[in-house]
Tab-separated table of C-alpha atoms and ligand atoms in Angstrom:
chain	number	residue	atom	x	y	z
A	1	UNK	CA	-13.929	1.055	-44.727
A	2	UNK	CA	-15.104	1.580	-41.149
A	3	UNK	CA	-17.847	4.061	-40.149
A	4	UNK	CA	-17.520	6.479	-37.262
A	5	UNK	CA	-20.334	8.040	-35.271
A	6	UNK	CA	-19.787	10.848	-32.709
A	7	UNK	CA	-22.403	10.496	-30.060
A	8	UNK	CA	-23.668	13.878	-28.501
A	9	UNK	CA	-25.823	12.316	-25.889
A	10	UNK	CA	-25.673	9.143	-23.632
A	11	UNK	CA	-29.073	8.096	-25.083
A	12	UNK	CA	-27.780	8.329	-28.666
A	13	UNK	CA	-24.393	6.362	-27.678
A	14	UNK	CA	-26.572	3.415	-25.923
A	15	UNK	CA	-29.084	3.399	-28.864
A	16	UNK	CA	-25.914	2.977	-31.522
A	17	UNK	CA	-24.522	0.119	-29.073
A	18	UNK	CA	-27.863	-1.516	-29.256
A	19	UNK	CA	-28.056	-1.617	-32.907
A	20	UNK	CA	-24.338	-2.554	-33.909
A	21	UNK	CA	-21.354	-3.524	-32.482
A	22	UNK	CA	-18.587	-0.340	-32.268
A	23	UNK	CA	-15.153	0.184	-30.953
A	24	UNK	CA	-15.760	2.686	-28.394
A	25	UNK	CA	-13.505	5.473	-28.246
A	26	UNK	CA	-13.285	8.438	-25.518
A	27	UNK	CA	-10.153	10.385	-25.219
A	28	UNK	CA	-8.424	7.926	-28.003
A	29	UNK	CA	-4.801	7.965	-26.484
A	30	UNK	CA	-4.649	4.242	-26.262
A	31	UNK	CA	-7.187	3.747	-29.312
A	32	UNK	CA	-4.717	5.843	-31.456
A	33	UNK	CA	-1.839	3.740	-30.647
A	34	UNK	CA	-3.350	0.454	-30.551
A	35	UNK	CA	-4.877	1.165	-34.243
A	36	UNK	CA	-2.056	3.060	-35.736
A	37	UNK	CA	-1.292	2.268	-39.373
A	38	UNK	CA	2.061	1.108	-40.729
A	39	UNK	CA	2.234	4.518	-42.765
A	40	UNK	CA	1.303	6.293	-39.695
A	41	UNK	CA	-0.991	8.548	-41.655
A	42	UNK	CA	-4.768	6.902	-41.025
A	43	UNK	CA	-5.931	5.259	-37.941
A	44	UNK	CA	-6.544	1.766	-38.974
A	45	UNK	CA	-9.666	0.868	-36.775
A	46	UNK	CA	-10.915	-2.553	-37.411
A	47	UNK	CA	-14.502	-1.927	-36.330
A	48	UNK	CA	-17.086	0.777	-36.601
A	49	UNK	CA	-16.047	3.446	-34.104
A	50	UNK	CA	-18.405	5.316	-31.632
A	51	UNK	CA	-16.670	8.352	-30.437
A	52	UNK	CA	-18.190	9.259	-26.970
A	53	UNK	CA	-15.922	12.276	-25.913
A	54	UNK	CA	-18.452	14.829	-26.678
A	55	UNK	CA	-21.160	13.621	-24.411
A	56	UNK	CA	-21.215	16.305	-21.788
A	57	UNK	CA	-23.536	14.239	-19.379
A	58	UNK	CA	-20.743	12.171	-18.760
A	59	UNK	CA	-18.205	14.816	-17.724
A	60	UNK	CA	-18.637	15.694	-14.032
A	61	UNK	CA	-17.234	15.061	-10.545
A	62	UNK	CA	-19.709	14.813	-7.772
A	63	UNK	CA	-19.741	14.113	-4.031
A	64	UNK	CA	-22.433	12.929	-1.611
A	65	UNK	CA	-21.987	11.708	1.849
A	66	UNK	CA	-20.765	8.316	1.158
A	67	UNK	CA	-19.285	8.597	-2.392
A	68	UNK	CA	-17.285	10.481	-4.862
A	69	UNK	CA	-18.624	10.147	-8.655
A	70	UNK	CA	-16.599	10.834	-11.582
A	71	UNK	CA	-18.061	10.573	-15.304
A	72	UNK	CA	-16.786	8.178	-17.622
A	73	UNK	CA	-15.706	11.230	-20.009
A	74	UNK	CA	-14.104	13.526	-17.223
A	75	UNK	CA	-10.572	14.158	-18.460
A	76	UNK	CA	-7.568	13.618	-16.247
A	77	UNK	CA	-6.670	17.220	-16.175
A	78	UNK	CA	-9.905	18.031	-14.920
A	79	UNK	CA	-9.579	15.163	-12.075
A	80	UNK	CA	-6.206	16.746	-11.410
A	81	UNK	CA	-7.594	20.292	-10.870
A	82	UNK	CA	-10.422	19.137	-8.408
A	83	UNK	CA	-10.350	19.481	-4.840
A	84	UNK	CA	-13.175	16.805	-4.691
A	85	UNK	CA	-10.739	14.227	-5.826
A	86	UNK	CA	-8.779	12.528	-3.073
A	87	UNK	CA	-4.915	13.458	-2.982
A	88	UNK	CA	-3.581	9.748	-3.839
A	89	UNK	CA	-5.915	9.834	-6.852
A	90	UNK	CA	-4.437	13.330	-8.000
A	91	UNK	CA	-1.297	11.834	-7.344
A	92	UNK	CA	-1.537	9.210	-9.865
A	93	UNK	CA	-2.863	11.510	-12.601
A	94	UNK	CA	-0.026	13.872	-12.414
A	95	UNK	CA	2.553	11.012	-13.064
A	96	UNK	CA	0.030	9.858	-15.924
A	97	UNK	CA	1.592	10.660	-19.543
A	98	UNK	CA	2.029	14.349	-20.183
A	99	UNK	CA	-0.185	17.525	-20.043
A	100	UNK	CA	-1.341	16.855	-23.932
A	101	UNK	CA	-2.471	13.405	-23.116
A	102	UNK	CA	-4.253	14.298	-19.786
A	103	UNK	CA	-6.034	17.028	-21.851
A	104	UNK	CA	-7.992	14.257	-23.477
A	105	UNK	CA	-7.438	10.905	-21.750
A	106	UNK	CA	-10.155	9.764	-19.225
A	107	UNK	CA	-9.885	7.142	-16.327
A	108	UNK	CA	-12.580	5.292	-18.030
A	109	UNK	CA	-10.297	4.533	-21.042
A	110	UNK	CA	-7.529	3.631	-18.436
A	111	UNK	CA	-9.821	1.156	-17.101
A	112	UNK	CA	-11.117	-0.079	-20.494
A	113	UNK	CA	-7.798	-0.589	-21.551
A	114	UNK	CA	-6.971	-2.883	-18.917
A	115	UNK	CA	-3.554	-3.157	-19.063
A	116	UNK	CA	-1.558	-4.305	-16.139
A	117	UNK	CA	0.556	-1.136	-16.215
A	118	UNK	CA	-2.452	1.099	-16.088
A	119	UNK	CA	-1.560	3.619	-13.423
A	120	UNK	CA	-4.719	4.436	-11.896
A	121	UNK	CA	-5.986	0.952	-11.589
A	122	UNK	CA	-3.927	0.551	-8.635
A	123	UNK	CA	-5.236	3.493	-6.782
A	124	UNK	CA	-8.788	2.793	-7.890
A	125	UNK	CA	-8.537	-0.919	-6.384
A	126	UNK	CA	-6.987	0.301	-3.378
A	127	UNK	CA	-10.095	2.587	-2.914
A	128	UNK	CA	-12.650	0.049	-3.738
A	129	UNK	CA	-13.830	1.630	-6.905
A	130	UNK	CA	-17.133	0.406	-8.303
A	131	UNK	CA	-18.241	1.169	-11.972
A	132	UNK	CA	-21.756	1.969	-13.012
A	133	UNK	CA	-22.332	0.293	-16.355
A	134	UNK	CA	-25.203	1.036	-18.691
A	135	UNK	CA	-26.888	-0.302	-21.700
A	136	UNK	CA	-30.285	0.854	-23.436
A	137	UNK	CA	-32.477	-1.041	-20.906
A	138	UNK	CA	-30.193	-1.792	-17.931
A	139	UNK	CA	-27.950	-0.149	-15.290
A	140	UNK	CA	-25.748	-2.195	-13.111
A	141	UNK	CA	-22.674	-1.876	-10.700
A	142	UNK	CA	-19.731	-3.695	-10.495
A	143	UNK	CA	-16.598	-3.707	-8.580
A	144	UNK	CA	-13.388	-2.559	-10.594
A	145	UNK	CA	-11.747	-5.774	-9.282
A	146	UNK	CA	-14.534	-7.964	-10.660
A	147	UNK	CA	-14.716	-5.907	-14.034
A	148	UNK	CA	-10.972	-6.422	-14.957
A	149	UNK	CA	-10.587	-10.095	-15.674
A	150	UNK	CA	-7.145	-10.360	-17.410
A	151	UNK	CA	-4.718	-8.542	-19.558
A	152	UNK	CA	-6.861	-6.170	-21.674
A	153	UNK	CA	-10.056	-8.108	-20.827
A	154	UNK	CA	-13.074	-6.609	-19.073
A	155	UNK	CA	-16.304	-7.961	-18.394
A	156	UNK	CA	-18.241	-5.646	-20.744
A	157	UNK	CA	-21.208	-6.719	-23.151
A	158	UNK	CA	-21.052	-5.087	-26.639
A	159	UNK	CA	-24.243	-3.262	-26.004
A	160	UNK	CA	-22.816	-1.392	-22.765
A	161	UNK	CA	-20.799	1.681	-21.825
A	162	UNK	CA	-19.009	2.548	-18.462
A	163	UNK	CA	-21.176	5.605	-17.240
A	164	UNK	CA	-19.447	6.572	-13.971
A	165	UNK	CA	-16.763	5.483	-11.480
A	166	UNK	CA	-17.946	5.392	-7.984
A	167	UNK	CA	-15.389	5.655	-5.224
A	168	UNK	CA	-16.287	5.271	-1.457
A	169	UNK	CA	-15.037	7.992	0.824
A	170	UNK	CA	-12.675	6.516	3.162
A	171	UNK	CA	-10.932	7.783	6.168
A	172	UNK	CA	-7.225	6.704	6.296
A	173	UNK	CA	-4.481	7.809	8.592
A	174	UNK	CA	-2.192	7.913	5.676
A	175	UNK	CA	-2.001	6.464	2.100
A	176	UNK	CA	0.387	7.278	-1.090
A	177	UNK	CA	1.160	6.048	-4.519
A	178	UNK	CA	4.222	5.087	-5.706
A	179	UNK	CA	5.392	4.734	-9.508
A	180	UNK	CA	8.496	3.098	-10.812
A	181	UNK	CA	9.114	4.149	-14.023
A	182	UNK	CA	12.262	5.102	-16.493
A	183	UNK	CA	11.719	8.853	-16.057
A	184	UNK	CA	9.554	11.283	-14.087
A	185	UNK	CA	6.946	11.901	-16.542
A	186	UNK	CA	5.606	10.675	-19.728
A	187	UNK	CA	6.779	7.045	-18.942
A	188	UNK	CA	4.814	3.497	-18.593
A	189	UNK	CA	5.478	2.007	-15.303
A	190	UNK	CA	7.768	-0.672	-14.744
A	191	UNK	CA	5.609	-1.373	-11.527
A	192	UNK	CA	3.513	0.562	-9.280
A	193	UNK	CA	2.420	0.528	-5.486
A	194	UNK	CA	-0.378	2.004	-3.614
A	195	UNK	CA	-0.947	1.655	0.163
A	196	UNK	CA	-2.967	2.897	3.116
A	197	UNK	CA	-3.792	2.476	6.669
A	198	UNK	CA	-5.685	3.962	9.439
A	199	UNK	CA	-4.694	3.279	13.117
A	200	UNK	CA	-6.350	3.735	16.557
A	201	UNK	CA	-4.829	3.526	19.825
A	202	UNK	CA	-1.956	1.788	18.340
A	203	UNK	CA	-3.956	-0.915	16.490
A	204	UNK	CA	-4.247	-1.213	12.789
A	205	UNK	CA	-8.090	-0.681	11.880
A	206	UNK	CA	-7.543	-0.612	8.118
A	207	UNK	CA	-4.695	-1.842	6.117
A	208	UNK	CA	-4.780	-1.832	2.182
A	209	UNK	CA	-2.003	-2.528	-0.262
A	210	UNK	CA	-2.153	-2.778	-4.221
A	211	UNK	CA	0.732	-3.684	-6.520
A	212	UNK	CA	0.520	-2.686	-10.448
A	213	UNK	CA	2.292	-4.530	-13.233
A	214	UNK	CA	3.353	-7.505	-11.089
A	215	UNK	CA	0.724	-9.937	-12.348
A	216	UNK	CA	-2.111	-9.856	-15.031
A	217	UNK	CA	-4.128	-7.674	-12.818
A	218	UNK	CA	-3.593	-5.504	-10.127
A	219	UNK	CA	-2.798	-7.526	-7.088
A	220	UNK	CA	-4.861	-6.498	-3.927
A	221	UNK	CA	-5.590	-9.046	-1.257
A	222	UNK	CA	-8.297	-8.733	1.089
A	223	UNK	CA	-7.533	-11.878	2.872
A	224	UNK	CA	-4.083	-10.987	3.356
A	225	UNK	CA	-4.993	-7.534	4.605
A	226	UNK	CA	-7.570	-9.205	7.002
A	227	UNK	CA	-4.920	-11.220	8.713
A	228	UNK	CA	-3.036	-8.045	9.805
A	229	UNK	CA	-5.964	-5.702	10.562
A	230	UNK	CA	-6.440	-5.816	14.467
A	231	UNK	CA	-2.495	-6.209	15.369
A	232	UNK	CA	-0.942	-3.616	17.078
A	233	UNK	CA	1.562	-1.450	14.968
A	234	UNK	CA	4.622	-2.570	17.204
A	235	UNK	CA	3.514	-6.346	16.369
A	236	UNK	CA	3.040	-5.766	12.573
A	237	UNK	CA	6.577	-4.287	12.374
A	238	UNK	CA	8.060	-6.764	14.609
A	239	UNK	CA	6.761	-9.642	12.339
A	240	UNK	CA	7.380	-7.826	8.943
A	241	UNK	CA	8.585	-10.968	7.443
A	242	UNK	CA	4.885	-12.515	7.728
A	243	UNK	CA	3.448	-9.901	5.713
A	244	UNK	CA	6.091	-9.993	3.137
A	245	UNK	CA	6.015	-14.069	3.122
A	246	UNK	CA	2.023	-13.429	2.725
A	247	UNK	CA	2.423	-11.193	-0.421
A	248	UNK	CA	5.480	-12.869	-2.031
A	249	UNK	CA	3.655	-15.820	-3.875
A	250	UNK	CA	0.981	-13.130	-5.144
A	251	UNK	CA	3.579	-11.198	-6.816
A	252	UNK	CA	4.408	-12.779	-10.330
A	253	UNK	CA	5.825	-10.208	-12.611
A	254	UNK	CA	7.078	-11.124	-16.229
A	255	UNK	CA	10.148	-10.054	-18.242
A	256	UNK	CA	9.322	-7.429	-20.915
A	257	UNK	CA	10.980	-4.412	-22.704
A	258	UNK	CA	10.248	-2.148	-19.758
A	259	UNK	CA	11.867	-4.130	-17.248
A	260	UNK	CA	12.567	-7.730	-15.774
A	261	UNK	CA	10.920	-10.114	-13.303
A	262	UNK	CA	13.654	-10.117	-10.674
A	263	UNK	CA	13.667	-6.228	-10.505
A	264	UNK	CA	10.077	-6.185	-10.120
A	265	UNK	CA	9.669	-8.276	-7.558
A	266	UNK	CA	12.571	-7.220	-5.511
A	267	UNK	CA	11.183	-3.289	-5.840
A	268	UNK	CA	7.743	-4.469	-5.125
A	269	UNK	CA	8.398	-6.023	-1.981
A	270	UNK	CA	11.174	-3.150	-0.793
A	271	UNK	CA	8.327	-0.887	-1.133
A	272	UNK	CA	5.940	-3.047	0.772
A	273	UNK	CA	8.646	-3.089	3.503
A	274	UNK	CA	9.096	0.829	3.488
A	275	UNK	CA	5.327	0.971	4.025
A	276	UNK	CA	5.148	-1.068	6.895
A	277	UNK	CA	8.364	0.334	8.603
A	278	UNK	CA	7.074	3.868	8.267
A	279	UNK	CA	3.096	2.968	9.735
A	280	UNK	CA	2.788	5.565	12.648
A	281	UNK	CA	1.248	4.940	15.990
A	282	UNK	CA	-1.555	7.608	16.366
B	301	LIG	C1	2.238	9.129	-24.911
B	301	LIG	C2	1.392	8.283	-24.099
B	301	LIG	C3	1.462	8.162	-22.698
B	301	LIG	C4	0.837	7.357	-21.673
B	301	LIG	N1	1.371	7.306	-20.528
B	301	LIG	C5	0.567	6.803	-19.427
B	301	LIG	C6	0.989	6.604	-18.206
B	301	LIG	O1	1.736	7.280	-17.701
B	301	LIG	N2	0.118	5.887	-17.437
B	301	LIG	C7	-0.966	5.178	-18.119
B	301	LIG	O2	-1.683	4.387	-17.069
B	301	LIG	N3	-1.363	5.001	-19.221
B	301	LIG	C8	-0.711	5.930	-20.085
B	301	LIG	N4	-1.099	6.087	-21.543
B	301	LIG	C9	-2.131	5.418	-21.871
B	301	LIG	C10	-3.560	6.010	-21.911
B	301	LIG	O3	-3.130	7.602	-22.168
B	301	LIG	C11	-4.483	6.006	-20.782
B	301	LIG	O4	-4.667	4.540	-20.820
B	301	LIG	C12	-5.787	6.812	-20.760
B	301	LIG	O5	-6.085	6.902	-19.372
B	301	LIG	C13	-6.775	6.264	-21.630
B	301	LIG	O6	-7.898	7.048	-21.645
B	301	LIG	P1	-8.628	7.316	-23.091
B	301	LIG	O7	-9.915	8.422	-22.736
B	301	LIG	O8	-7.673	8.066	-24.092
B	301	LIG	O9	-9.030	6.079	-23.664
B	301	LIG	P2	-9.423	5.461	-25.248
B	301	LIG	O10	-8.114	5.388	-26.204
B	301	LIG	O11	-10.456	6.460	-25.667
B	301	LIG	O12	-9.999	4.036	-24.750
B	301	LIG	C14	-9.215	2.977	-24.331
B	301	LIG	C15	-10.016	1.873	-23.990
B	301	LIG	O13	-11.218	1.964	-23.091
B	301	LIG	C16	-12.455	1.809	-23.815
B	301	LIG	N5	-13.508	2.869	-22.987
B	301	LIG	C17	-12.905	4.143	-23.045
B	301	LIG	N6	-14.120	4.788	-22.445
B	301	LIG	C18	-15.173	3.991	-22.422
B	301	LIG	C19	-16.518	3.679	-21.559
B	301	LIG	N7	-16.970	4.925	-21.048
B	301	LIG	N8	-17.039	2.660	-21.568
B	301	LIG	C20	-16.452	1.570	-22.104
B	301	LIG	N9	-15.142	1.500	-22.485
B	301	LIG	C21	-14.518	2.592	-22.503
B	301	LIG	C22	-12.217	1.927	-25.262
B	301	LIG	O14	-13.203	1.049	-25.951
B	301	LIG	C23	-10.633	1.249	-25.346
B	301	LIG	O15	-10.967	0.024	-25.303
B	301	LIG	C24	-0.413	6.890	-22.542
B	301	LIG	C25	-0.477	6.913	-23.560
B	301	LIG	C26	0.196	7.625	-24.461
B	301	LIG	C27	-0.113	7.753	-25.971
C-alpha cells in the first residue's frame, strides 16, 4: 500500500523529498495513465506519491526585461490565456490534448514525462528554455536540452523538483509550430516541427529548427543552424539541398503504433523545405 502526501507549500514538498523517495504528481494526466490498474478502478502507483498541484507559489507567469518565467504548477489553460506568453508557445498548448486535460496538466509535467512526442518540448527547445530546479538546500539552473537525456529519462535527483521554466525573450522575424497528428485535437503527435528566423538586410541573423518524435529526444542542432546563419536569404534558398542534407542524418524516427519511419522522415524533410522556401527578405 503506497502513501500520498498533498504538499501545500514548496518547502513542505522539498522537505518531504529530502526525507523519502516519492513519485511526483502535478496535473497527473500522464501519471494516471502510466499507473492505471487493470481493473481500471484504482490508480496503481508503485511508489509513495507527492502531489504538488496545490502549491500556489509554483503557479505564476511573470516577465522581466530578459525572460518569461512560468511556474511549474501553471496549468496549460492559464498559459493559453496569458498575453505574456509568446504566440508560438500558445500555438502548441492549444494543440495539446483537450480543454479538460489542459485544465489540470502542466508544462513541467510534459517535460518530466520526457516523451519524444511531448508537444511543448519542440518549442521549448527552439526558445532555449532553461529550468530552475530546487532541492531543500540547493537551487540550480539547467538548459532543457541537457535535462532530457533520453526517452522518459531526465537529469533530476530524487530530492529535487522543477520549480520554474525560464524562457529568454527573443526577437524573431517569424516562427511557427506544426503538429502532425491523426486529427486536430486530443491526438498524440506522429511528429512535430518548430522553426524561426530573423533577417536583417536580407541576411539570416538567426535560424532555428526543431523536430519532435523523429529521434529519442527533440532534434535541434546549433551546429547546423550556425552553418547557415550569415548567408543571404537568396543563397539559403538556392542551396536548399545543403540544409536538407545537413539535417537528414539527424532525423532517425522509429515505426510505432502512431506512424512509421518513412512517413515521419519524409514529412519532417518536407516541413523543413517548406520553412526555408517561405523565409522572407526584410
Ligand atoms: C487524453 C490525453 C491527451 C493528451 N494529449 C497530449 C498532447 O496532445 N500532447 C502532449 O504533449 N501530451 C499529451 N498528453 C500527455 C499529458 O497531458 C502532458 O504530458 C502533460 O503536459 C503532463 O502534465 P501533468 O502536469 O499532468 O504531468 P503529471 O502526469 O503530473 O507528471 C508527468 C511527469 O512529470 C513529472 N513532474 C511533473 N511536475 C514536476 C515537477 N514540478 N518537478 C519534477 N517532475 C515533475 C512527474 O513526476 C511525472 O514523471 C495527453 C494525455 C492524455 C491523458
